[in-house]
PDB file of C-alpha atoms and ligand atoms in Angstrom:
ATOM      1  CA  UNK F   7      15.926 -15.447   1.237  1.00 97.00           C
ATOM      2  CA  UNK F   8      15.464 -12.324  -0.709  1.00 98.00           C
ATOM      3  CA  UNK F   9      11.982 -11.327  -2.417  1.00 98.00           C
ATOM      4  CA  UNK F  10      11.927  -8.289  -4.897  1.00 98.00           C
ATOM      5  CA  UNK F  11       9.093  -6.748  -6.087  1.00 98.00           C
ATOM      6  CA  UNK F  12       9.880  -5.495  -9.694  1.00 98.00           C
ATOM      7  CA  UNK F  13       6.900  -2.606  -9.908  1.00 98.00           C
ATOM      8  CA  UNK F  14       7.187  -2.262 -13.794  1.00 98.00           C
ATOM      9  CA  UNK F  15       5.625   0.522 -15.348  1.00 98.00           C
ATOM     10  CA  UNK F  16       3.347   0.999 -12.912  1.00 98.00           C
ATOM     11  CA  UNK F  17       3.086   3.430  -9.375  1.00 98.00           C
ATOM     12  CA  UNK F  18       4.256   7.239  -9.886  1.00 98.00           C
ATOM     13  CA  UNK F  19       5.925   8.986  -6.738  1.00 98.00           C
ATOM     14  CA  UNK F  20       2.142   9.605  -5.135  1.00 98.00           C
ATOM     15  CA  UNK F  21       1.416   5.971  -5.414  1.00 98.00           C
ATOM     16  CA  UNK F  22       4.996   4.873  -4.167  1.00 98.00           C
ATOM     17  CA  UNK F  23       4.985   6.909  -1.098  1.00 98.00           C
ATOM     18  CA  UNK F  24       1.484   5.382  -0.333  1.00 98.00           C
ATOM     19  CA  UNK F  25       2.551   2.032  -1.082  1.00 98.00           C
ATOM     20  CA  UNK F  26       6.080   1.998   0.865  1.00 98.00           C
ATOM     21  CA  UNK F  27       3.837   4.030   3.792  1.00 98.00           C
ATOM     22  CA  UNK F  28       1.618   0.922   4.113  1.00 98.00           C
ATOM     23  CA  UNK F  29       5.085  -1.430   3.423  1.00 98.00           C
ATOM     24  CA  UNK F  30       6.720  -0.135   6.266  1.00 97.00           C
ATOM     25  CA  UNK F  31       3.518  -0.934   8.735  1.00 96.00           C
ATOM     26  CA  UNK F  32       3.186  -4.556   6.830  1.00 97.00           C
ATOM     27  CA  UNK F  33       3.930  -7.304   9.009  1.00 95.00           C
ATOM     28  CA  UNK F  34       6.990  -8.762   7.422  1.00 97.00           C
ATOM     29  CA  UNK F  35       9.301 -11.602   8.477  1.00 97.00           C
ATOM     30  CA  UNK F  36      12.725 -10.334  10.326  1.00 96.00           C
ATOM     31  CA  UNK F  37      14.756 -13.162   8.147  1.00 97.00           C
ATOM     32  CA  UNK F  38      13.930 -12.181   4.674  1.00 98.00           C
ATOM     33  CA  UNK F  39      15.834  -9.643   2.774  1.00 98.00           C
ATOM     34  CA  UNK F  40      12.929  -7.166   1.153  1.00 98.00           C
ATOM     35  CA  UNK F  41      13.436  -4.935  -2.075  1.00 98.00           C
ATOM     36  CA  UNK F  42      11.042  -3.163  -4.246  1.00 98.00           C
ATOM     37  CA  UNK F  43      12.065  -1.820  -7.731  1.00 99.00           C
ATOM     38  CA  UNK F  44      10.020   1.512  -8.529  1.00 98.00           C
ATOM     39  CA  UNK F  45      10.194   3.332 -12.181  1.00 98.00           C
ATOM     40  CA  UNK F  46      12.674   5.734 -12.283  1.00 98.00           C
ATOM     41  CA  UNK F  47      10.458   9.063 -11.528  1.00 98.00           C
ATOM     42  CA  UNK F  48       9.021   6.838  -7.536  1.00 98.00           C
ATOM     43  CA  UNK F  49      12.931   6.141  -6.914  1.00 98.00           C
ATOM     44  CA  UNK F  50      13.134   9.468  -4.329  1.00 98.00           C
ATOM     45  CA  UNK F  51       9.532   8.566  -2.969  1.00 98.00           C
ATOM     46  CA  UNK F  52      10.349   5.374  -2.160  1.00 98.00           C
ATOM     47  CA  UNK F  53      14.035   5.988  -0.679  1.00 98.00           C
ATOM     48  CA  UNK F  54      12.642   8.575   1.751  1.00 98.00           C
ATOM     49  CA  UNK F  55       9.256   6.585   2.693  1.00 98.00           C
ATOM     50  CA  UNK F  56      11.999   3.746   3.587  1.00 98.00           C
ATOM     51  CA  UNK F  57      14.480   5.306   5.194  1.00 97.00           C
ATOM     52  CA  UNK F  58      15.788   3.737   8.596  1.00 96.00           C
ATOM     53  CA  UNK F  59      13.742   0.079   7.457  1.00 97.00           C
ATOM     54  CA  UNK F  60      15.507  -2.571   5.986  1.00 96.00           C
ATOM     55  CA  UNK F  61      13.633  -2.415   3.082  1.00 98.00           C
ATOM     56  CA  UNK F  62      15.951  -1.580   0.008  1.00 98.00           C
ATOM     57  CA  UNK F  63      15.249   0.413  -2.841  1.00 98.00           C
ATOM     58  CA  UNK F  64      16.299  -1.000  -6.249  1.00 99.00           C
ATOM     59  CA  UNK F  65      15.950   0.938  -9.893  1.00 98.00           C
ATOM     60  CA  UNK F  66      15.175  -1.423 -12.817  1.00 98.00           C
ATOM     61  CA  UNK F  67      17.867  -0.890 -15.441  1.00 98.00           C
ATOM     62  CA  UNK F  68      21.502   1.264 -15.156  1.00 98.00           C
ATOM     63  CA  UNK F  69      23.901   2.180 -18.143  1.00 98.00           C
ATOM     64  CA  UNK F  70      27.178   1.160 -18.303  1.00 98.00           C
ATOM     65  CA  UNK F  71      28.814   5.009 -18.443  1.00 98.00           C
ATOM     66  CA  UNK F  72      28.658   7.316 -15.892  1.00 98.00           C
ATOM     67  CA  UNK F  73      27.466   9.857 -17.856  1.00 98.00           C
ATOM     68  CA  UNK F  74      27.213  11.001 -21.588  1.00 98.00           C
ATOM     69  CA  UNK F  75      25.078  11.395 -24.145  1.00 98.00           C
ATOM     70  CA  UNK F  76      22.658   8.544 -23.938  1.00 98.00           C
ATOM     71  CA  UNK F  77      19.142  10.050 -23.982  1.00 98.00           C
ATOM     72  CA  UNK F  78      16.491   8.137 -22.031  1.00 97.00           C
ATOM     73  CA  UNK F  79      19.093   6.628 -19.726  1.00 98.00           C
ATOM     74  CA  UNK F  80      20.302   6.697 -16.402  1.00 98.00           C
ATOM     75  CA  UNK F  81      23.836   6.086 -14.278  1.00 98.00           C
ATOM     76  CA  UNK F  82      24.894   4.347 -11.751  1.00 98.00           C
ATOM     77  CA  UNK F  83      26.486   7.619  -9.463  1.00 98.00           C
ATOM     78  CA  UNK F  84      22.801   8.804 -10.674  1.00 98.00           C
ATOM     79  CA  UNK F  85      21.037   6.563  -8.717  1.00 98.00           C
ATOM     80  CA  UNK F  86      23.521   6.486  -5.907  1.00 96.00           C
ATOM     81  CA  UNK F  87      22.765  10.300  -5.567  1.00 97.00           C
ATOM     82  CA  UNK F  88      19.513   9.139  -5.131  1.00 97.00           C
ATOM     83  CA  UNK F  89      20.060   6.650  -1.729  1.00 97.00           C
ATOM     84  CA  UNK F  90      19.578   3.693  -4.595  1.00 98.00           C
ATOM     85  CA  UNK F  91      20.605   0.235  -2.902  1.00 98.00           C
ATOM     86  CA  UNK F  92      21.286  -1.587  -6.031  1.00 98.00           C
ATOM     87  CA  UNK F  93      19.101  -2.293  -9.735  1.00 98.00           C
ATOM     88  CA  UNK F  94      18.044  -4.919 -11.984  1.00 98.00           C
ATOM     89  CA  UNK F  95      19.457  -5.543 -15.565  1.00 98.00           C
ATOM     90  CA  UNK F  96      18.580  -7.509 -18.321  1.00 98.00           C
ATOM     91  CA  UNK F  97      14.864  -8.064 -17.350  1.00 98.00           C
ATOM     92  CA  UNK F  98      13.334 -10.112 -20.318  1.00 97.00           C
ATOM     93  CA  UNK F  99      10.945  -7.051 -20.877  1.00 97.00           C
ATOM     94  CA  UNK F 100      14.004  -4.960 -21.485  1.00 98.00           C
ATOM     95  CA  UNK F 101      15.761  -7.937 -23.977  1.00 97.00           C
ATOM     96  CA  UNK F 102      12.513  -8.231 -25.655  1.00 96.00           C
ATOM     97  CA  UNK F 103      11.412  -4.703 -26.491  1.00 97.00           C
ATOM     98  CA  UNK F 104      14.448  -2.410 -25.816  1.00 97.00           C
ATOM     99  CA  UNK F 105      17.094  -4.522 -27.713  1.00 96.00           C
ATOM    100  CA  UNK F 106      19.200  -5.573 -25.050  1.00 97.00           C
ATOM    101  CA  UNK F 107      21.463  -7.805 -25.892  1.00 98.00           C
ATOM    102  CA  UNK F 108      23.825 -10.474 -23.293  1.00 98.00           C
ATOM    103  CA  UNK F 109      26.681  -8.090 -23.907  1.00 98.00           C
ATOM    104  CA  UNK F 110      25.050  -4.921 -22.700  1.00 98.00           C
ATOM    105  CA  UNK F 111      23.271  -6.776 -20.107  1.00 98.00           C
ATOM    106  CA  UNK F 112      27.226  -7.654 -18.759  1.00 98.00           C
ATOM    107  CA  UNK F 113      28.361  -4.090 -19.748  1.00 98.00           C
ATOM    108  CA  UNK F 114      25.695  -2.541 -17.347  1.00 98.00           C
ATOM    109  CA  UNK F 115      26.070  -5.416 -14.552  1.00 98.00           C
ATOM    110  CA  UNK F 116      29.342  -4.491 -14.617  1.00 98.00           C
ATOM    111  CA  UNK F 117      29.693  -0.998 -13.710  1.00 98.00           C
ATOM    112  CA  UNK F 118      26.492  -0.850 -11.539  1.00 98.00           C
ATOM    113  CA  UNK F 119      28.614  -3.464  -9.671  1.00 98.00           C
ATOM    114  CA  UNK F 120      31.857  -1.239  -9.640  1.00 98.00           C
ATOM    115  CA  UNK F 121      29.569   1.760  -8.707  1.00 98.00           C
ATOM    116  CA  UNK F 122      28.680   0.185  -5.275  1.00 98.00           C
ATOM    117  CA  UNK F 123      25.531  -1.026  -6.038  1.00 98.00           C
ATOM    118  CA  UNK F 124      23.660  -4.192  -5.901  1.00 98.00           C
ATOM    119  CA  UNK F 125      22.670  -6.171  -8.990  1.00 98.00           C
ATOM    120  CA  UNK F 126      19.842  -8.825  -9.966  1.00 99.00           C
ATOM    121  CA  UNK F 127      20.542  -9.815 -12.852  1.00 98.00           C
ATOM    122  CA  UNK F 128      17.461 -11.735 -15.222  1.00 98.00           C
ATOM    123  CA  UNK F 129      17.498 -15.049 -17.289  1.00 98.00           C
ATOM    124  CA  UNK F 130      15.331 -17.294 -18.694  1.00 98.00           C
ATOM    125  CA  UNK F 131      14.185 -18.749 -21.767  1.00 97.00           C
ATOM    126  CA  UNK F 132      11.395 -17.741 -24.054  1.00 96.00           C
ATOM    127  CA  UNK F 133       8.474 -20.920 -24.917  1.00 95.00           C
ATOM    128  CA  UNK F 134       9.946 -21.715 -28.155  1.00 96.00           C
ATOM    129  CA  UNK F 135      13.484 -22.190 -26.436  1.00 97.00           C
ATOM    130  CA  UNK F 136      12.070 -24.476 -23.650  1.00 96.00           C
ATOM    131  CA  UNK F 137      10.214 -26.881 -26.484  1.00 95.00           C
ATOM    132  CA  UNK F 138      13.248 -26.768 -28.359  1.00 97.00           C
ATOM    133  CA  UNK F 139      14.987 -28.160 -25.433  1.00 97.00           C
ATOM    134  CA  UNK F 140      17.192 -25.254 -25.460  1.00 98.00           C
ATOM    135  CA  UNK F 141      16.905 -24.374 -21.829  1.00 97.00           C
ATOM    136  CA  UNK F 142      19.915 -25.663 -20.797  1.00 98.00           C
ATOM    137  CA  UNK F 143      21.860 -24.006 -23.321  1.00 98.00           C
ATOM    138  CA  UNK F 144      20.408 -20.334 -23.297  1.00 98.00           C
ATOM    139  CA  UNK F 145      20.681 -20.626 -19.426  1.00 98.00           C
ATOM    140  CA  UNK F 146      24.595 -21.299 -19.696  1.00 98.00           C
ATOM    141  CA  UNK F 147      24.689 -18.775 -22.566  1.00 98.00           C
ATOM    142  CA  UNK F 148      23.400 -15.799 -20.301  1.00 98.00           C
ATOM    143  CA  UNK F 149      24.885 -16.387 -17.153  1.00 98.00           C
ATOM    144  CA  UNK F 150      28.146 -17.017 -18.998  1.00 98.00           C
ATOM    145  CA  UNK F 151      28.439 -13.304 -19.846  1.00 98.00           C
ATOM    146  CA  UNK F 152      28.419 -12.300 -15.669  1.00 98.00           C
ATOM    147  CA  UNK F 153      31.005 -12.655 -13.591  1.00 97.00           C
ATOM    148  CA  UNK F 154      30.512 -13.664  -9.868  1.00 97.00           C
ATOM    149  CA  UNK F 155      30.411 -10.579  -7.522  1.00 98.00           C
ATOM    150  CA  UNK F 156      28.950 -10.390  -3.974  1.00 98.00           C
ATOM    151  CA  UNK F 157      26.862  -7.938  -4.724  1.00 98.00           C
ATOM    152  CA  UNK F 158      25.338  -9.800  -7.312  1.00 98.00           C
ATOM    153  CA  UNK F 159      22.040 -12.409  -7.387  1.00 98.00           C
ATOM    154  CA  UNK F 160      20.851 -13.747 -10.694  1.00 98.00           C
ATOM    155  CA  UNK F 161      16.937 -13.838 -10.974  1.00 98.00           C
ATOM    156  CA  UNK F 162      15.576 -16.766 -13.267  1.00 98.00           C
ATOM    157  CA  UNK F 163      12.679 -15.795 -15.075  1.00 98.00           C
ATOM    158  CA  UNK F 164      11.609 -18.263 -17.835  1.00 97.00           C
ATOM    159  CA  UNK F 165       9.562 -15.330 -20.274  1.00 96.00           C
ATOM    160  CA  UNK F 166       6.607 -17.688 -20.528  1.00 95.00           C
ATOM    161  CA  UNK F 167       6.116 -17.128 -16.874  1.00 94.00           C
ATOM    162  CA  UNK F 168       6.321 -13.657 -16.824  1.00 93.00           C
ATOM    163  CA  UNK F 169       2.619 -12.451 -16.495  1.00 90.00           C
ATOM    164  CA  UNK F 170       0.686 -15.147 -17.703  1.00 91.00           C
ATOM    165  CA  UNK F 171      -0.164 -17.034 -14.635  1.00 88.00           C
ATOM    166  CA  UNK F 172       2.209 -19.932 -15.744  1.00 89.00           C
ATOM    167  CA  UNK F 173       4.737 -20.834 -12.999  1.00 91.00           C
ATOM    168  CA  UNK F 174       7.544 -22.669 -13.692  1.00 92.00           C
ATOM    169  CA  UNK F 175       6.950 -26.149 -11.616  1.00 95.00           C
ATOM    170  CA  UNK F 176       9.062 -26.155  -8.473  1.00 96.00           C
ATOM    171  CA  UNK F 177      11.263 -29.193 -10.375  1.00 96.00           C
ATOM    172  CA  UNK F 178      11.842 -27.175 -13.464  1.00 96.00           C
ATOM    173  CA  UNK F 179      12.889 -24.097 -10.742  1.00 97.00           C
ATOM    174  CA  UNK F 180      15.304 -25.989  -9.372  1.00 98.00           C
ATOM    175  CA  UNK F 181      16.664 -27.963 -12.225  1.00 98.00           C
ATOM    176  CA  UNK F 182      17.434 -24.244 -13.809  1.00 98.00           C
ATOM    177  CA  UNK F 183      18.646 -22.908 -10.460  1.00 98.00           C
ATOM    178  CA  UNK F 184      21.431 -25.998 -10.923  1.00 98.00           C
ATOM    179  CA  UNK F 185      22.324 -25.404 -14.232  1.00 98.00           C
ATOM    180  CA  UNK F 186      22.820 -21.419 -13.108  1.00 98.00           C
ATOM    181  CA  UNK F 187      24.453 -22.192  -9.867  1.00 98.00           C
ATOM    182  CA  UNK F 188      26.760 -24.543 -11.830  1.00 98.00           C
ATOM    183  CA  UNK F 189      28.031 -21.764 -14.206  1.00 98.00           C
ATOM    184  CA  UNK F 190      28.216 -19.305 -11.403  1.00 98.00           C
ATOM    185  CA  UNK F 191      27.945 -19.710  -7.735  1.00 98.00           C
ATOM    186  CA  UNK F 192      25.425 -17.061  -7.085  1.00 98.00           C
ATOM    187  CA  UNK F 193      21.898 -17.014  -5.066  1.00 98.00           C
ATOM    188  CA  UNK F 194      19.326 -17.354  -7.824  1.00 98.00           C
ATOM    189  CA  UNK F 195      16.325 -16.316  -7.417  1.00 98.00           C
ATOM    190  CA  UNK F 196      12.917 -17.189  -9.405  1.00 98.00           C
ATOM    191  CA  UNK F 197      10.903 -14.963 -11.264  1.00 97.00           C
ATOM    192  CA  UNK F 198       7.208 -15.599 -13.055  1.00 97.00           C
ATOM    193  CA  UNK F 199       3.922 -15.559 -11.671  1.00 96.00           C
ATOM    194  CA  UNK F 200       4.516 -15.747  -8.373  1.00 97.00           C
ATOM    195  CA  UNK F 201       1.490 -15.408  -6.239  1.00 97.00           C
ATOM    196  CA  UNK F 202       0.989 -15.597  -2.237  1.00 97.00           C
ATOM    197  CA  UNK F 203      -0.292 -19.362  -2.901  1.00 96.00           C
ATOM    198  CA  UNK F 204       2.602 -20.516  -4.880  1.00 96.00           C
ATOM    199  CA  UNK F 205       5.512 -18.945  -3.164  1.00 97.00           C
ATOM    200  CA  UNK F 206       5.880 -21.180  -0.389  1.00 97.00           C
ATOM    201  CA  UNK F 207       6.502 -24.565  -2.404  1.00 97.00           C
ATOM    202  CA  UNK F 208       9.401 -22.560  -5.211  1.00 97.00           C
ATOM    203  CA  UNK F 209      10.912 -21.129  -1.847  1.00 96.00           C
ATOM    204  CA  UNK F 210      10.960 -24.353  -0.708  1.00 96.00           C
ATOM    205  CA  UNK F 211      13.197 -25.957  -3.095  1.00 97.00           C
ATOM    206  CA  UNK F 212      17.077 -25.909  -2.208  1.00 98.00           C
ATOM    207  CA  UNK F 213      18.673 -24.157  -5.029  1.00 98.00           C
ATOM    208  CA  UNK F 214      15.695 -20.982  -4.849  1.00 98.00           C
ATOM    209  CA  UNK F 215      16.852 -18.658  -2.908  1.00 98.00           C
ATOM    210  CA  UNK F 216      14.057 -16.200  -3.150  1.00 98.00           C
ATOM    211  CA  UNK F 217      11.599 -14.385  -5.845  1.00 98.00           C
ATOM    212  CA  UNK F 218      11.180 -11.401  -8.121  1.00 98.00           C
ATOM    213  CA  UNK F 219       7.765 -10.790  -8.059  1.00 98.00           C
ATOM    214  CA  UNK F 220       6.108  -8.839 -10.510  1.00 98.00           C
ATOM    215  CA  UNK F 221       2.617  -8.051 -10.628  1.00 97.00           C
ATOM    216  CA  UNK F 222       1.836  -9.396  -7.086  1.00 98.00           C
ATOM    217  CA  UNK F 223       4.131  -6.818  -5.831  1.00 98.00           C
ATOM    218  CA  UNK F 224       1.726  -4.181  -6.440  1.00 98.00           C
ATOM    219  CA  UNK F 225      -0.713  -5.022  -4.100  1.00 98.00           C
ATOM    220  CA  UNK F 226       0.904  -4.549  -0.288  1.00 98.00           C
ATOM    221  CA  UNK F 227      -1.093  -7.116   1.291  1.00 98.00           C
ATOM    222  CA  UNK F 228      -0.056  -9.894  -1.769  1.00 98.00           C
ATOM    223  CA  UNK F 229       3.530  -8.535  -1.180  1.00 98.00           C
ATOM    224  CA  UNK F 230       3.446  -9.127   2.065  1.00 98.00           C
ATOM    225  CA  UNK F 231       2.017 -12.835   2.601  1.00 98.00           C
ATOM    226  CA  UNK F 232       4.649 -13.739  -0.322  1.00 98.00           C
ATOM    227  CA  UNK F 233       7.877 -12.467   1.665  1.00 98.00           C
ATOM    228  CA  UNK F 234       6.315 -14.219   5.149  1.00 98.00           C
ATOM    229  CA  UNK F 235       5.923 -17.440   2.642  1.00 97.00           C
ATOM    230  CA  UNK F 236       9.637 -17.271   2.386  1.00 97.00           C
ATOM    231  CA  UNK F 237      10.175 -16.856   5.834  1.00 95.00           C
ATOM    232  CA  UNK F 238      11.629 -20.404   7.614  1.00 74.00           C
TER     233      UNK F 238
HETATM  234  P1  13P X 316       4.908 -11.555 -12.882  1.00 92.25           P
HETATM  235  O1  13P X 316       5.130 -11.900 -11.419  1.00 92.25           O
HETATM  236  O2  13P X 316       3.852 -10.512 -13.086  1.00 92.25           O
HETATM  237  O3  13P X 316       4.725 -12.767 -13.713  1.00 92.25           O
HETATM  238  O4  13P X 316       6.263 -10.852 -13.386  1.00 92.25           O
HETATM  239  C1  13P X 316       7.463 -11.483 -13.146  1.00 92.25           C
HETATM  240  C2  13P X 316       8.553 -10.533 -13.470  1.00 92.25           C
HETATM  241  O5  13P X 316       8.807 -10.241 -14.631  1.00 92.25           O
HETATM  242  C3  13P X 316       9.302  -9.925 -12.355  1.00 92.25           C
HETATM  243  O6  13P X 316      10.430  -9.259 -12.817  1.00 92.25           O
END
């Protein structure tokens, strides 16, 4: 099991260090894999305030050069520099608002992968997609872009999840899980309003193999009881 907590736009480096501080006393199971994913400017806070725990440090995005004139972004031997474990790509905040598109998404997945680092990459479908019974087809589309890499774990995140308090039910997790695993045979991991009291039943179903958590991942204590709800 692996449970990320994808930190948004939220927690400068002051905030990080006193979050990871409190992470690293948190009683947290010994057979779950933990990640958080700071902002960019809380990556060095958060390395250093978890160095020697097994608690990896993920960014949130990477760009497919190693360097060049791309303002606003950041590389892979960047982060690496850094003590960066690995990154997310293609969250559906970044699709929706940043105009990332499935090619870039592979383009970045791609060389973070070559780079060394690890990679969770995002899915799902927006409302409109699911009611048009598109889900299947969107899922196959996205995931069809990736290649499988052992350093890489997909994260499902249906976008009318994300933030609303709407969870996926634990059928429609795993029915989506298939459909991903069936295109590539990767852990998949689900992503969208999970909460300590929900955890434990999506963990529980066969194709989940862990969480992203956002908002819940804020809070240390909330963090916490959802990674022990994925313990066995
Ligand atoms: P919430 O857990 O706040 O719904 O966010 C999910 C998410 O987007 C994690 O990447």
């Amino acid at each position: 099991m692996l449970i990320a907590g994808n930190w948004k736009m939220f927690k400068g480096p002051d905030e990080a260090g006193a979050f990871c501080r409190a992470l690293r006393d948190a009683d947290l199971p010994d057979d779950v894999d933990v990640v958080v994913c700071p902002p960019y400017v809380s990556l060095e806070a958060a390395v250093q305030t978890l160095a020697g725990t097994e608690v990896g440090v993920f960014a949130q995005n990477c760009h497919w050069e190693l360097e060049g004139a791309f303002t606003g972004e950041i590389s892979a031997p960047m982060l690496h520099e850094l003590g960066v474990y690995g990154t997310l790509v293609g969250h559906s905040e970044r699709r929706q608002w940043f105009g990332e598109t499935d090619e870039t998404v592979a383009q970045r997945v791609r060389t973070a992968l070559a780079q060394g680092l690890h990679v969770i990459a995002c899915v799902g479908e927006s409302e409109a997609e699911r009611e048009a019974g598109e889900t299947d087809a969107v899922l196959r589309r996205q995931v069809g872009v990736l290649e499988a890499d052992e350093n890489l774990v997909i994260a499902y995140e249906p976008v009318w999840a994300i933030g609303t308090g709407k969870t996926a039910t634990p059928e429609m997790a795993q029915q989506a899980h298939e459909t991903i695993k069936s295109v590539l045979d990767l852990p998949v991991l689900y992503g969208g309003s999970v909460k300590p009291d929900n955890a434990a039943e999506l963990m529980s179903q066969p194709a989940v193999d862990g969480a992203l958590v956002g908002g819940a991942s804020l809070d240390v204590e909330s963090f916490a009881a959802i990674c022990r709800a994925a313990s066995l």
